[in-house]
Amino acid sequence: MLHLYITDYFIWGLVLLVALYGVQVYRYAHWRQPWGRVFKRHTAAIAAVVLGMYALIGLSDSVHWSVENEQGQQSEALSLLDYAMTPMRTQVEKSYSAPFSIYGLSREMRIDEQGQTERALPRLDHAGSHLPTAQQRSQDIRRKTLVGLAMGAAIAFLSLSLLALLLARGCPVGTWRRLKAWLLQHTPARSAAVTYVLCLTILTTAYYLGQYYHVWGTDKVGYDVFYIAMKSVRTGLVIGTLTTVVMLPLALALGMMAGYFRGWVDDVVQYIYTTLNAIPGVLLIAAAVLMLNVYMHNHAESFQSLAARADWRLLFICLILGMTSWTSLCRLLRAETLKLRESDYVVAAKTFGVSTPMILFRHLMPNVMHIVLITVVIDFSGLVLAEAVLAYVEIGVDPTMHSWGNMINSARLELARDPIVWWSLTASLIAMFVLVLCANLFADAVRDAFDPRLKDEQGGQNTSGSESSPQSLEAQS
Amino acid sequence: MIEYILRRGLYALPILLGVNIITFLLFFSINSPDDMARIYLGDRHITQEQVESWKEQRGYNKPLFINFEAEGTETLTDTIFFNKSLSLFWFEFGQSESGRDIGADIQQRMWPSLAIALPTLILGLMVNITFALLMAFFRGRYVDYWGVILCVAIMSISSLFYIIGGQFLFGKMLSLVPISGYSPDGNSLKFLVLPVLIGVFSGIGAGSRWYRTIFLEEMGKEYVRTARSKGLSEARVLFKHVLRNGLIPILTGVVVVLPMLFMGSLLVESFFGIPGLGSYTIEAIQSQDFAIVRAMVFLGAVLYIIGLLLTDISYTLVDPRVRLN
């Protein structure tokens, strides 16, 4: 039975919005053109593919359903990703184990065949349990890696060929020409295609090996780190996207109204955002989350399950983070509307007697949308990073929810152990770094392509004042 | 000038009042003091008497806005809003939930924060400007291209990584500096080196990229063309003309964060065990000390507004075309 969490609805709503926007972009040349400029950059093309991979993982983790067990009770809701990664999800060890290891990390007392006790590293319950002897491990890993690589490459090439076939509408010559262009000519398309093949190969190999080993080790309570890192993708994406999107209507409405009506409306809006801005972001979030803690502590019964409660908390944190970040967008929108309201087409619309809401909605909003787009894309990376900081301060997402911040937070003392436990920390940092790096590179391209101030300047430099804003929450801490 | 500052001070009042009311509503309307008492005392099976005594000790047992039982001005002053929220205006922070004097704590913990934040800021500025000038000098060439990508990469790494990695590498593996700690007297240098360096390094990405755009913007201006057409060398144009003019937006951008330096850095301080305001805030959040969080929110807002005021004043000092009005 389909069992969607509250953020799932928001995510699919967002997907719908993006799809609608995509249709719009496809239909109008003046939207297509800047996007064409974005994808002319190699870095942007590569980043887009990687971001797409993350999005796929996140989306597959956003379809939840629950199954009825024998007692007729609803089980915990599992997502598509959970089902796909069943072996990694269910093969839980007792405690730490290193990547690809088939032994635990700490010695245990055990009784050998002669009845004597000895201290030895225990064999793991699940990793490498198909091996008859421990000596065959490295050979088995090598063989399985090769199989995984081959499988991944095959899937990647097949899907690319299929795409080419579809685009060429079945014509073999066109298909061949497209494939050749994607793989041999030095174009952004080739960068994207190569990235796609690489990403898919790596993921497939890790997935295939993950059935037999813990590719990235296990954490303190024995969970597979690779699985947790994959589950954290959704949390990161939700924080990065929903935060700006949930506050968009407010920022748009207030910013445009302040710029258009001026006078006392402007004063009130300016007062609101100056006041909110004056509170240091982390502290406002801290205050709000502290109060949320108190509320949830005293109203525990109004949440169906722990997971549902964690999900509400995630949504609430998005709202609060949005509260601290919408002010800069509001200010930008206000300034732009102030400028646009004097432009000829708005004056013309006024003289034709177009009503004020219509002017705002039909004439001004489409012309400030590029600012919204740039802000959403730029803020994304800062928010993903902020999540980790918030988790450290213990005002982030629920501790039971998988997130990179929670991973780092619970792993930060592991480096002091002997032997060093580095995998949990590195897994979350690498997963986060790749996502944020790609988001930053993509955001740069989007900003350069959409910012009209840049068109008459040479060399793709930017003059955008919002440069310092995305990192602000991270920088403050 | 003085008149201007006074007027700006008066403008700040409604904003601070707004901050005050927002925090008050956050802390007292969503949850009643009873709820807070329960979560602070931690146990689900506490008696009502314990809750009442907790509230009385901390002065939460009064009405929120209007006290009908009191007489005269006390109807307004003998309330939670007046005692807990408005009193912040005259910097009377009151006591934390654990019974310590917040004002004294803040005064004491301000200085370690400053000892970290000020060197980080100054060193960071110098390093960032150097890198930005380097990239601007080689603009459009490989140094610039890879420099920008490197900046983006540095920006993309979580600051947690720099701290954890730095502590691990320099503190544990190489044993160059103590992993964490602080000593209030003169020989605190060895404790400060690593946090400052980490703070500088994690800021290089965003900082030098931003300054690079500022320099590039300056280089597109008329006076640079004039300087070049006079036959000045590119290096001379860059260091003599562009750097000086580029410093105006950079320094005015720095002024706004100056007061906030007192607040310290949350992560660095708490990882390195430095008893500053940043770690104070973190400890307060983690131990759910509502009074300290309220005080810090207000202090942060005050410092932010002072920063804005300083920025406006510094504009007139560096750029005579700007007049205060």
XYZ file of C-alpha atoms in Angstrom, chain B residues 111-318:
208
model
C 37.642 37.686 24.525
C 38.642 34.145 23.594
C 36.176 34.439 20.710
C 37.853 37.620 19.580
C 41.304 36.039 19.945
C 40.285 33.486 17.325
C 38.079 35.579 15.094
C 40.236 38.671 14.657
C 43.446 36.932 13.494
C 41.308 34.704 11.246
C 39.715 37.742 9.664
C 42.932 39.706 9.123
C 44.982 36.778 7.887
C 42.067 35.622 5.745
C 41.757 39.059 4.153
C 45.428 39.148 3.241
C 45.441 35.643 1.808
C 42.205 36.126 -0.108
C 43.279 39.437 -1.611
C 46.589 37.911 -2.678
C 44.903 35.005 -4.418
C 42.278 37.244 -5.955
C 44.924 39.582 -7.362
C 46.830 36.621 -8.728
C 43.751 35.315 -10.508
C 42.827 38.776 -11.763
C 46.367 39.260 -13.101
C 46.176 36.006 -15.067
C 42.514 36.488 -16.006
C 41.268 34.289 -18.809
C 44.324 32.058 -18.639
C 44.960 28.687 -17.069
C 45.939 30.062 -13.670
C 42.647 31.901 -13.491
C 40.547 29.026 -14.846
C 41.954 26.436 -12.483
C 42.120 28.943 -9.674
C 38.374 29.478 -9.887
C 37.727 25.738 -10.042
C 39.987 25.247 -7.028
C 38.048 27.961 -5.203
C 34.768 26.214 -5.990
C 36.233 22.938 -4.771
C 37.383 24.523 -1.514
C 33.947 26.060 -1.072
C 32.301 22.708 -1.639
C 33.950 20.962 1.259
C 32.100 21.087 4.534
C 33.842 23.164 7.174
C 33.436 20.169 9.460
C 35.901 18.359 7.240
C 38.527 21.064 7.583
C 38.231 21.005 11.332
C 38.176 17.246 11.763
C 40.843 16.727 9.103
C 43.044 19.505 10.496
C 42.817 18.187 14.021
C 43.588 14.697 12.815
C 46.518 15.678 10.609
C 48.244 18.384 12.637
C 47.098 17.426 16.097
C 47.137 13.658 16.063
C 49.377 12.472 13.233
C 52.059 15.179 13.239
C 51.580 16.282 16.873
C 52.549 19.848 15.947
C 49.871 21.534 18.025
C 47.573 20.414 20.810
C 44.328 18.974 19.459
C 42.191 21.275 21.534
C 42.257 23.473 24.591
C 42.848 27.061 25.592
C 44.778 28.917 28.226
C 43.693 32.393 29.202
C 47.180 33.792 29.878
C 49.890 34.745 27.375
C 50.976 31.338 26.125
C 47.747 30.544 24.351
C 49.432 30.933 20.963
C 49.923 27.230 20.389
C 46.231 26.670 20.944
C 45.254 29.404 18.536
C 47.409 28.511 15.524
C 45.379 25.597 14.209
C 41.883 27.089 14.626
C 43.001 30.298 12.942
C 44.675 28.494 10.054
C 41.644 26.278 9.545
C 39.364 29.276 9.629
C 41.497 31.049 7.037
C 41.754 28.040 4.773
C 38.065 27.217 4.766
C 37.325 30.823 3.794
C 39.761 30.996 0.875
C 37.350 29.580 -1.680
C 34.397 31.896 -1.237
C 36.541 34.897 -0.300
C 39.061 34.977 -3.100
C 36.441 34.170 -5.720
C 34.350 37.083 -4.534
C 37.299 39.462 -4.438
C 38.355 38.309 -7.883
C 35.013 39.456 -9.285
C 35.434 42.781 -7.501
C 38.882 43.278 -9.030
C 37.697 42.215 -12.464
C 34.837 44.670 -12.211
C 37.285 47.446 -11.347
C 39.493 46.473 -14.247
C 36.678 47.124 -16.679
C 36.472 50.772 -15.652
C 37.652 53.853 -17.473
C 40.473 54.816 -15.144
C 42.186 51.494 -15.745
C 42.083 52.099 -19.476
C 43.583 55.546 -18.885
C 46.321 54.088 -16.735
C 47.112 51.473 -19.349
C 47.137 54.020 -22.154
C 49.598 56.082 -20.166
C 51.894 53.148 -20.677
C 51.887 51.784 -17.140
C 52.795 48.153 -16.758
C 49.983 45.728 -16.027
C 51.420 44.943 -12.608
C 51.565 48.618 -11.740
C 47.983 49.147 -12.898
C 46.898 46.209 -10.796
C 48.702 47.057 -7.589
C 48.570 50.828 -7.724
C 45.125 51.486 -9.160
C 42.915 48.412 -9.132
C 43.938 47.196 -5.692
C 43.272 50.544 -4.062
C 39.860 50.980 -5.603
C 38.968 47.362 -5.134
C 39.722 47.645 -1.441
C 36.766 50.001 -0.968
C 34.039 47.358 -1.425
C 36.193 44.736 0.290
C 36.808 46.771 3.420
C 33.269 48.046 3.679
C 32.177 44.427 3.334
C 34.450 43.541 6.221
C 33.173 46.311 8.467
C 29.722 44.756 8.599
C 31.075 41.584 10.175
C 33.383 43.340 12.646
C 30.916 43.493 15.544
C 29.852 39.922 14.852
C 33.390 38.771 15.595
C 32.468 38.879 19.262
C 29.923 36.177 18.685
C 32.685 33.809 17.686
C 32.524 30.792 15.498
C 30.259 27.976 16.622
C 32.073 25.051 15.061
C 35.700 26.032 15.496
C 35.251 26.988 19.124
C 33.368 23.920 20.131
C 35.709 21.525 18.311
C 38.808 23.147 19.759
C 37.371 23.581 23.237
C 37.813 27.344 23.245
C 35.688 28.978 25.937
C 34.266 31.689 23.687
C 30.769 32.840 22.901
C 30.446 30.404 20.020
C 30.923 27.365 22.195
C 28.783 29.077 24.837
C 25.939 29.223 22.325
C 26.425 25.607 21.306
C 26.467 24.423 24.894
C 23.326 26.421 25.571
C 21.549 24.926 22.567
C 22.614 21.413 23.427
C 21.617 21.706 27.049
C 18.378 23.448 25.985
C 19.126 26.550 27.976
C 16.386 28.861 26.708
C 17.525 31.974 28.558
C 20.999 31.953 27.030
C 19.649 31.381 23.524
C 17.263 34.336 23.966
C 20.105 36.532 25.177
C 22.381 35.508 22.304
C 19.687 36.150 19.716
C 19.256 39.664 21.014
C 22.983 40.281 21.282
C 23.451 39.041 17.735
C 20.769 41.409 16.469
C 22.326 44.375 18.262
C 25.753 43.586 16.851
C 24.305 43.164 13.376
C 22.694 46.580 13.512
C 25.895 48.156 14.789
C 27.635 46.491 11.858
C 25.201 48.072 9.396
C 25.731 51.470 10.975
C 29.518 51.094 10.834
C 29.271 50.120 7.176
C 27.358 53.252 6.293
C 29.816 55.415 8.183
C 32.807 53.706 6.611
C 31.382 54.406 3.157
C 31.571 58.130 3.811
C 35.079 57.809 5.160
C 36.538 55.990 2.161
